[in-house]
mmCIF file of N, CA and C in Angstrom:
data_model
loop_
_atom_site.group_PDB
_atom_site.id
_atom_site.type_symbol
_atom_site.label_atom_id
_atom_site.label_comp_id
_atom_site.label_asym_id
_atom_site.label_seq_id
_atom_site.Cartn_x
_atom_site.Cartn_y
_atom_site.Cartn_z
ATOM 1 N N MET A 1 22.150 -14.597 20.733
ATOM 2 C CA MET A 1 21.455 -14.975 19.376
ATOM 3 C C MET A 1 21.478 -13.552 18.768
ATOM 4 N N SER A 2 21.612 -13.942 17.320
ATOM 5 C CA SER A 2 21.409 -12.810 16.695
ATOM 6 C C SER A 2 20.166 -11.977 16.056
ATOM 7 N N GLU A 3 19.879 -10.651 15.732
ATOM 8 C CA GLU A 3 18.751 -10.345 15.622
ATOM 9 C C GLU A 3 18.431 -10.746 14.217
ATOM 10 N N THR A 4 17.312 -10.785 13.761
ATOM 11 C CA THR A 4 16.764 -11.313 12.047
ATOM 12 C C THR A 4 16.630 -9.985 11.785
ATOM 13 N N ARG A 5 16.648 -10.052 10.448
ATOM 14 C CA ARG A 5 16.948 -8.294 9.769
ATOM 15 C C ARG A 5 15.413 -7.868 10.090
ATOM 16 N N ALA A 6 14.458 -8.576 10.207
ATOM 17 C CA ALA A 6 13.055 -7.959 10.525
ATOM 18 C C ALA A 6 13.288 -7.175 11.692
ATOM 19 N N GLU A 7 13.883 -7.643 12.819
ATOM 20 C CA GLU A 7 13.973 -7.192 13.817
ATOM 21 C C GLU A 7 14.857 -6.000 13.907
ATOM 22 N N ARG A 8 16.018 -5.944 13.063
ATOM 23 C CA ARG A 8 16.657 -4.859 13.131
ATOM 24 C C ARG A 8 15.968 -3.729 12.315
ATOM 25 N N ILE A 9 15.254 -4.131 11.307
ATOM 26 C CA ILE A 9 14.375 -3.020 10.501
ATOM 27 C C ILE A 9 13.646 -2.175 11.479
ATOM 28 N N GLY A 10 12.681 -3.090 12.606
ATOM 29 C CA GLY A 10 11.829 -2.587 13.611
ATOM 30 C C GLY A 10 12.534 -1.791 14.389
ATOM 31 N N ARG A 11 13.632 -1.955 14.890
ATOM 32 C CA ARG A 11 14.527 -1.304 15.785
ATOM 33 C C ARG A 11 14.782 -0.086 15.138
ATOM 34 N N ARG A 12 15.630 0.055 14.079
ATOM 35 C CA ARG A 12 15.821 1.344 13.389
ATOM 36 C C ARG A 12 14.664 2.399 12.934
ATOM 37 N N LEU A 13 13.444 1.433 12.482
ATOM 38 C CA LEU A 13 12.430 2.258 12.170
ATOM 39 C C LEU A 13 11.835 3.238 13.066
ATOM 40 N N LYS A 14 11.500 2.410 14.721
ATOM 41 C CA LYS A 14 11.185 2.860 15.866
ATOM 42 C C LYS A 14 12.101 4.046 16.157
ATOM 43 N N ALA A 15 13.304 4.105 16.273
ATOM 44 C CA ALA A 15 14.114 4.671 16.629
ATOM 45 C C ALA A 15 14.213 6.039 15.774
ATOM 46 N N GLU A 16 14.133 5.997 14.387
ATOM 47 C CA GLU A 16 14.005 7.066 13.526
ATOM 48 C C GLU A 16 12.588 7.719 13.334
ATOM 49 N N PHE A 17 11.548 7.001 13.350
ATOM 50 C CA PHE A 17 10.268 7.638 13.290
ATOM 51 C C PHE A 17 9.217 7.652 13.960
ATOM 52 N N ALA A 18 9.369 6.960 15.403
ATOM 53 C CA ALA A 18 8.841 7.100 16.333
ATOM 54 C C ALA A 18 7.386 6.567 15.799
ATOM 55 N N PRO A 19 7.165 5.490 15.681
ATOM 56 C CA PRO A 19 5.612 5.110 14.746
ATOM 57 C C PRO A 19 4.753 4.902 15.467
ATOM 58 N N GLU A 20 3.599 5.680 15.302
ATOM 59 C CA GLU A 20 2.136 5.174 15.561
ATOM 60 C C GLU A 20 2.141 3.774 15.832
ATOM 61 N N THR A 21 2.027 3.033 14.500
ATOM 62 C CA THR A 21 1.836 2.020 14.184
ATOM 63 C C THR A 21 2.844 1.563 13.342
ATOM 64 N N LEU A 22 3.433 0.313 13.366
ATOM 65 C CA LEU A 22 4.390 -0.281 12.572
ATOM 66 C C LEU A 22 4.234 -1.910 12.446
ATOM 67 N N GLU A 23 3.911 -2.227 11.109
ATOM 68 C CA GLU A 23 3.875 -3.640 10.750
ATOM 69 C C GLU A 23 5.099 -4.007 9.956
ATOM 70 N N ILE A 24 5.531 -4.951 9.796
ATOM 71 C CA ILE A 24 6.594 -5.878 9.201
ATOM 72 C C ILE A 24 6.406 -6.766 8.861
ATOM 73 N N ARG A 25 6.253 -7.284 7.481
ATOM 74 C CA ARG A 25 6.247 -8.688 6.858
ATOM 75 C C ARG A 25 7.199 -9.127 6.340
ATOM 76 N N ASP A 26 7.589 -10.324 6.210
ATOM 77 C CA ASP A 26 8.888 -10.718 5.638
ATOM 78 C C ASP A 26 8.120 -11.589 4.587
ATOM 79 N N GLU A 27 8.173 -10.921 3.316
ATOM 80 C CA GLU A 27 7.578 -11.644 1.890
ATOM 81 C C GLU A 27 8.710 -12.399 0.983
ATOM 82 N N SER A 28 9.882 -12.506 1.704
ATOM 83 C CA SER A 28 10.822 -13.435 1.039
ATOM 84 C C SER A 28 10.445 -14.531 0.212
ATOM 85 N N ALA A 29 9.559 -15.467 0.975
ATOM 86 C CA ALA A 29 9.241 -16.493 0.266
ATOM 87 C C ALA A 29 8.561 -16.307 -0.663
ATOM 88 N N ARG A 30 7.760 -15.128 -1.262
ATOM 89 C CA ARG A 30 6.931 -14.859 -2.134
ATOM 90 C C ARG A 30 8.005 -14.244 -3.722
ATOM 91 N N HIS A 31 9.228 -14.391 -3.284
ATOM 92 C CA HIS A 31 10.214 -13.984 -4.186
ATOM 93 C C HIS A 31 11.675 -14.868 -4.463
ATOM 94 N N ALA A 32 11.340 -15.960 -3.842
ATOM 95 C CA ALA A 32 12.291 -16.961 -3.699
ATOM 96 C C ALA A 32 12.978 -17.215 -5.233
ATOM 97 N N HIS A 33 11.964 -16.994 -6.294
ATOM 98 C CA HIS A 33 12.449 -17.495 -7.624
ATOM 99 C C HIS A 33 13.088 -16.476 -8.270
ATOM 100 N N HIS A 34 13.283 -15.142 -7.797
ATOM 101 C CA HIS A 34 13.901 -13.864 -8.498
ATOM 102 C C HIS A 34 15.441 -14.386 -8.404
ATOM 103 N N ALA A 35 16.037 -13.968 -9.472
ATOM 104 C CA ALA A 35 17.465 -13.821 -9.437
ATOM 105 C C ALA A 35 18.114 -13.409 -8.204
ATOM 106 N N SER A 36 17.838 -12.300 -7.908
ATOM 107 C CA SER A 36 18.631 -11.699 -6.705
ATOM 108 C C SER A 36 18.461 -12.601 -5.178
ATOM 109 N N ALA A 37 17.337 -13.105 -5.136
ATOM 110 C CA ALA A 37 17.014 -14.078 -3.989
ATOM 111 C C ALA A 37 18.054 -15.240 -4.304
ATOM 112 N N ARG A 38 18.209 -16.006 -5.123
ATOM 113 C CA ARG A 38 19.004 -17.016 -5.537
ATOM 114 C C ARG A 38 20.597 -16.641 -5.886
ATOM 115 N N GLU A 39 20.729 -15.462 -5.938
ATOM 116 C CA GLU A 39 22.234 -14.938 -5.868
ATOM 117 C C GLU A 39 22.625 -15.025 -4.674
ATOM 118 N N LEU A 40 21.941 -14.963 -3.570
ATOM 119 C CA LEU A 40 22.106 -14.691 -2.009
ATOM 120 C C LEU A 40 21.827 -15.853 -1.538
ATOM 121 N N GLY A 41 21.566 -16.670 -2.183
ATOM 122 C CA GLY A 41 21.541 -18.306 -1.867
ATOM 123 C C GLY A 41 20.133 -18.770 -1.169
ATOM 124 N N GLY A 42 19.355 -17.811 -1.442
ATOM 125 C CA GLY A 42 17.807 -18.267 -1.029
ATOM 126 C C GLY A 42 17.884 -18.251 0.347
ATOM 127 N N ALA A 43 18.530 -17.371 1.152
ATOM 128 C CA ALA A 43 18.660 -17.495 2.776
ATOM 129 C C ALA A 43 17.575 -16.520 2.950
ATOM 130 N N GLY A 44 16.666 -15.892 2.241
ATOM 131 C CA GLY A 44 15.445 -14.947 3.028
ATOM 132 C C GLY A 44 16.001 -13.601 3.394
ATOM 133 N N GLU A 45 15.043 -13.040 3.792
ATOM 134 C CA GLU A 45 14.921 -11.576 4.375
ATOM 135 C C GLU A 45 15.555 -10.925 3.544
ATOM 136 N N THR A 46 15.063 -10.988 2.340
ATOM 137 C CA THR A 46 15.260 -9.715 1.476
ATOM 138 C C THR A 46 14.399 -8.831 0.879
ATOM 139 N N HIS A 47 13.115 -9.505 1.088
ATOM 140 C CA HIS A 47 11.915 -8.504 0.455
ATOM 141 C C HIS A 47 10.836 -8.409 1.718
ATOM 142 N N PHE A 48 10.665 -7.508 1.851
ATOM 143 C CA PHE A 48 9.363 -6.759 3.324
ATOM 144 C C PHE A 48 8.515 -5.952 2.758
ATOM 145 N N ASN A 49 7.072 -5.999 3.217
ATOM 146 C CA ASN A 49 6.210 -4.928 3.338
ATOM 147 C C ASN A 49 6.032 -4.640 4.363
ATOM 148 N N ILE A 50 6.456 -3.039 4.481
ATOM 149 C CA ILE A 50 6.402 -2.175 5.629
ATOM 150 C C ILE A 50 4.816 -1.520 5.670
ATOM 151 N N ALA A 51 4.427 -1.240 6.809
ATOM 152 C CA ALA A 51 3.135 -0.503 7.052
ATOM 153 C C ALA A 51 3.475 0.317 8.214
ATOM 154 N N MET A 52 3.460 1.707 8.016
ATOM 155 C CA MET A 52 4.112 2.670 9.153
ATOM 156 C C MET A 52 3.268 3.829 9.154
ATOM 157 N N ALA A 53 2.809 4.313 10.287
ATOM 158 C CA ALA A 53 2.507 5.760 10.328
ATOM 159 C C ALA A 53 3.414 6.597 11.478
ATOM 160 N N SER A 54 3.445 7.613 10.822
ATOM 161 C CA SER A 54 4.206 8.426 11.777
ATOM 162 C C SER A 54 4.058 9.850 11.660
ATOM 163 N N ALA A 55 4.101 10.668 12.393
ATOM 164 C CA ALA A 55 3.899 12.186 12.562
ATOM 165 C C ALA A 55 5.241 12.788 11.746
ATOM 166 N N ARG A 56 6.385 11.977 11.519
ATOM 167 C CA ARG A 56 6.993 12.495 10.801
ATOM 168 C C ARG A 56 7.115 12.834 9.088
ATOM 169 N N PHE A 57 5.900 11.952 8.852
ATOM 170 C CA PHE A 57 5.945 12.081 7.725
ATOM 171 C C PHE A 57 4.599 13.171 7.041
ATOM 172 N N LYS A 58 4.274 14.007 8.152
ATOM 173 C CA LYS A 58 3.252 15.026 7.967
ATOM 174 C C LYS A 58 3.512 16.088 6.892
ATOM 175 N N GLY A 59 3.232 16.179 5.961
ATOM 176 C CA GLY A 59 3.371 17.196 4.853
ATOM 177 C C GLY A 59 4.340 16.990 3.905
ATOM 178 N N LEU A 60 4.903 15.298 3.891
ATOM 179 C CA LEU A 60 5.827 15.064 2.796
ATOM 180 C C LEU A 60 4.876 14.100 1.751
ATOM 181 N N SER A 61 5.348 14.559 0.544
ATOM 182 C CA SER A 61 5.229 13.569 -0.720
ATOM 183 C C SER A 61 5.405 12.293 -0.424
ATOM 184 N N ARG A 62 4.746 11.107 -1.170
ATOM 185 C CA ARG A 62 4.578 9.991 -0.910
ATOM 186 C C ARG A 62 6.318 9.534 -1.186
ATOM 187 N N VAL A 63 6.924 10.251 -2.106
ATOM 188 C CA VAL A 63 8.335 9.970 -2.807
ATOM 189 C C VAL A 63 9.072 10.508 -1.842
ATOM 190 N N GLN A 64 9.057 11.545 -0.916
ATOM 191 C CA GLN A 64 9.668 11.880 0.223
ATOM 192 C C GLN A 64 9.868 11.128 1.256
ATOM 193 N N ARG A 65 8.737 10.463 1.797
ATOM 194 C CA ARG A 65 8.525 9.434 2.873
ATOM 195 C C ARG A 65 9.423 8.077 2.605
ATOM 196 N N HIS A 66 9.053 8.185 1.288
ATOM 197 C CA HIS A 66 9.670 6.482 1.089
ATOM 198 C C HIS A 66 11.446 6.670 0.829
ATOM 199 N N ARG A 67 11.668 7.950 0.603
ATOM 200 C CA ARG A 67 13.355 8.260 0.595
ATOM 201 C C ARG A 67 13.963 8.125 1.999
ATOM 202 N N LEU A 68 13.039 8.502 2.803
ATOM 203 C CA LEU A 68 13.413 8.555 4.081
ATOM 204 C C LEU A 68 13.487 7.334 5.057
ATOM 205 N N VAL A 69 13.021 6.301 4.344
ATOM 206 C CA VAL A 69 12.841 5.174 5.008
ATOM 207 C C VAL A 69 14.011 4.558 4.430
ATOM 208 N N HIS A 70 14.174 4.595 3.188
ATOM 209 C CA HIS A 70 15.356 3.847 2.394
ATOM 210 C C HIS A 70 16.556 4.338 2.856
ATOM 211 N N GLU A 71 16.483 5.902 3.349
ATOM 212 C CA GLU A 71 17.936 6.317 4.035
ATOM 213 C C GLU A 71 18.048 5.663 5.046
ATOM 214 N N ALA A 72 17.306 5.772 5.910
ATOM 215 C CA ALA A 72 17.347 4.715 7.478
ATOM 216 C C ALA A 72 17.544 3.410 7.522
ATOM 217 N N LEU A 73 17.252 2.858 6.174
ATOM 218 C CA LEU A 73 17.665 1.432 6.032
ATOM 219 C C LEU A 73 18.651 1.039 4.821
ATOM 220 N N ALA A 74 19.639 2.180 4.863
ATOM 221 C CA ALA A 74 20.590 2.049 3.982
ATOM 222 C C ALA A 74 21.764 0.866 4.167
ATOM 223 N N ASP A 75 21.952 0.692 5.317
ATOM 224 C CA ASP A 75 23.044 -0.341 5.719
ATOM 225 C C ASP A 75 22.165 -1.624 5.654
ATOM 226 N N GLU A 76 20.953 -1.835 5.836
ATOM 227 C CA GLU A 76 20.369 -3.037 5.134
ATOM 228 C C GLU A 76 20.240 -3.375 3.980
ATOM 229 N N PHE A 77 19.907 -2.692 3.069
ATOM 230 C CA PHE A 77 20.439 -2.828 1.782
ATOM 231 C C PHE A 77 21.483 -3.092 1.102
ATOM 232 N N ALA A 78 22.787 -2.290 1.950
ATOM 233 C CA ALA A 78 23.965 -2.924 1.621
ATOM 234 C C ALA A 78 24.389 -4.405 2.257
ATOM 235 N N GLY A 79 23.601 -4.622 2.884
ATOM 236 C CA GLY A 79 23.849 -5.980 3.595
ATOM 237 C C GLY A 79 22.712 -7.185 3.125
ATOM 238 N N GLY A 80 22.251 -6.891 1.942
ATOM 239 C CA GLY A 80 21.436 -7.743 1.356
ATOM 240 C C GLY A 80 19.977 -7.754 1.092
ATOM 241 N N LEU A 81 19.527 -6.782 1.918
ATOM 242 C CA LEU A 81 17.862 -6.606 1.639
ATOM 243 C C LEU A 81 17.964 -6.014 0.293
ATOM 244 N N HIS A 82 16.885 -6.376 -0.453
ATOM 245 C CA HIS A 82 16.688 -6.295 -1.868
ATOM 246 C C HIS A 82 15.334 -5.446 -2.282
ATOM 247 N N ALA A 83 14.217 -5.440 -1.605
ATOM 248 C CA ALA A 83 13.143 -4.912 -1.864
ATOM 249 C C ALA A 83 12.155 -4.296 -0.705
ATOM 250 N N LEU A 84 11.433 -3.182 -0.682
ATOM 251 C CA LEU A 84 10.728 -2.818 0.277
ATOM 252 C C LEU A 84 9.287 -2.330 -0.382
ATOM 253 N N SER A 85 8.131 -2.956 -0.086
ATOM 254 C CA SER A 85 6.637 -2.414 -0.154
ATOM 255 C C SER A 85 6.557 -1.523 0.615
ATOM 256 N N LEU A 86 6.243 -0.411 0.424
ATOM 257 C CA LEU A 86 5.824 0.537 1.847
ATOM 258 C C LEU A 86 4.613 1.139 1.606
ATOM 259 N N VAL A 87 3.886 1.211 2.959
ATOM 260 C CA VAL A 87 2.691 2.037 2.698
ATOM 261 C C VAL A 87 3.153 3.035 4.148
ATOM 262 N N LEU A 88 3.173 4.181 3.942
ATOM 263 C CA LEU A 88 3.401 5.029 4.752
ATOM 264 C C LEU A 88 2.395 6.019 4.892
ATOM 265 N N SER A 89 2.136 6.380 6.332
ATOM 266 C CA SER A 89 1.167 7.569 6.459
ATOM 267 C C SER A 89 1.573 8.597 7.352
ATOM 268 N N GLU A 90 0.798 9.725 7.483
ATOM 269 C CA GLU A 90 1.087 10.535 8.701
ATOM 270 C C GLU A 90 0.427 10.003 10.200
ATOM 271 N N ARG A 91 -0.641 9.379 9.917
ATOM 272 C CA ARG A 91 -1.350 8.938 11.102
ATOM 273 C C ARG A 91 -2.271 7.622 10.624
ATOM 274 N N ALA A 92 -2.273 6.900 11.850
ATOM 275 C CA ALA A 92 -2.819 5.642 11.841
ATOM 276 C C ALA A 92 -4.629 5.653 11.308
#
């Protein structure tokens, strides 16, 4: 059985950021009417909300934190991930 995108995202974020807390919610159903979702055949797993606390974010701006997460998930974006809503902090 293959991993879901959410499972792959969780695995990657845990490896890259050793988070104190990590919550991943698939919000694809809320965006099914978007053109990007229709282009992908409405298969889902395109929009996620991620809340994560990691010591790795200490001293980084909001933009720097977001860039790190986007870089860590670059292969998912290349494979159909369309959008992330991120809430990132240095501690829980």
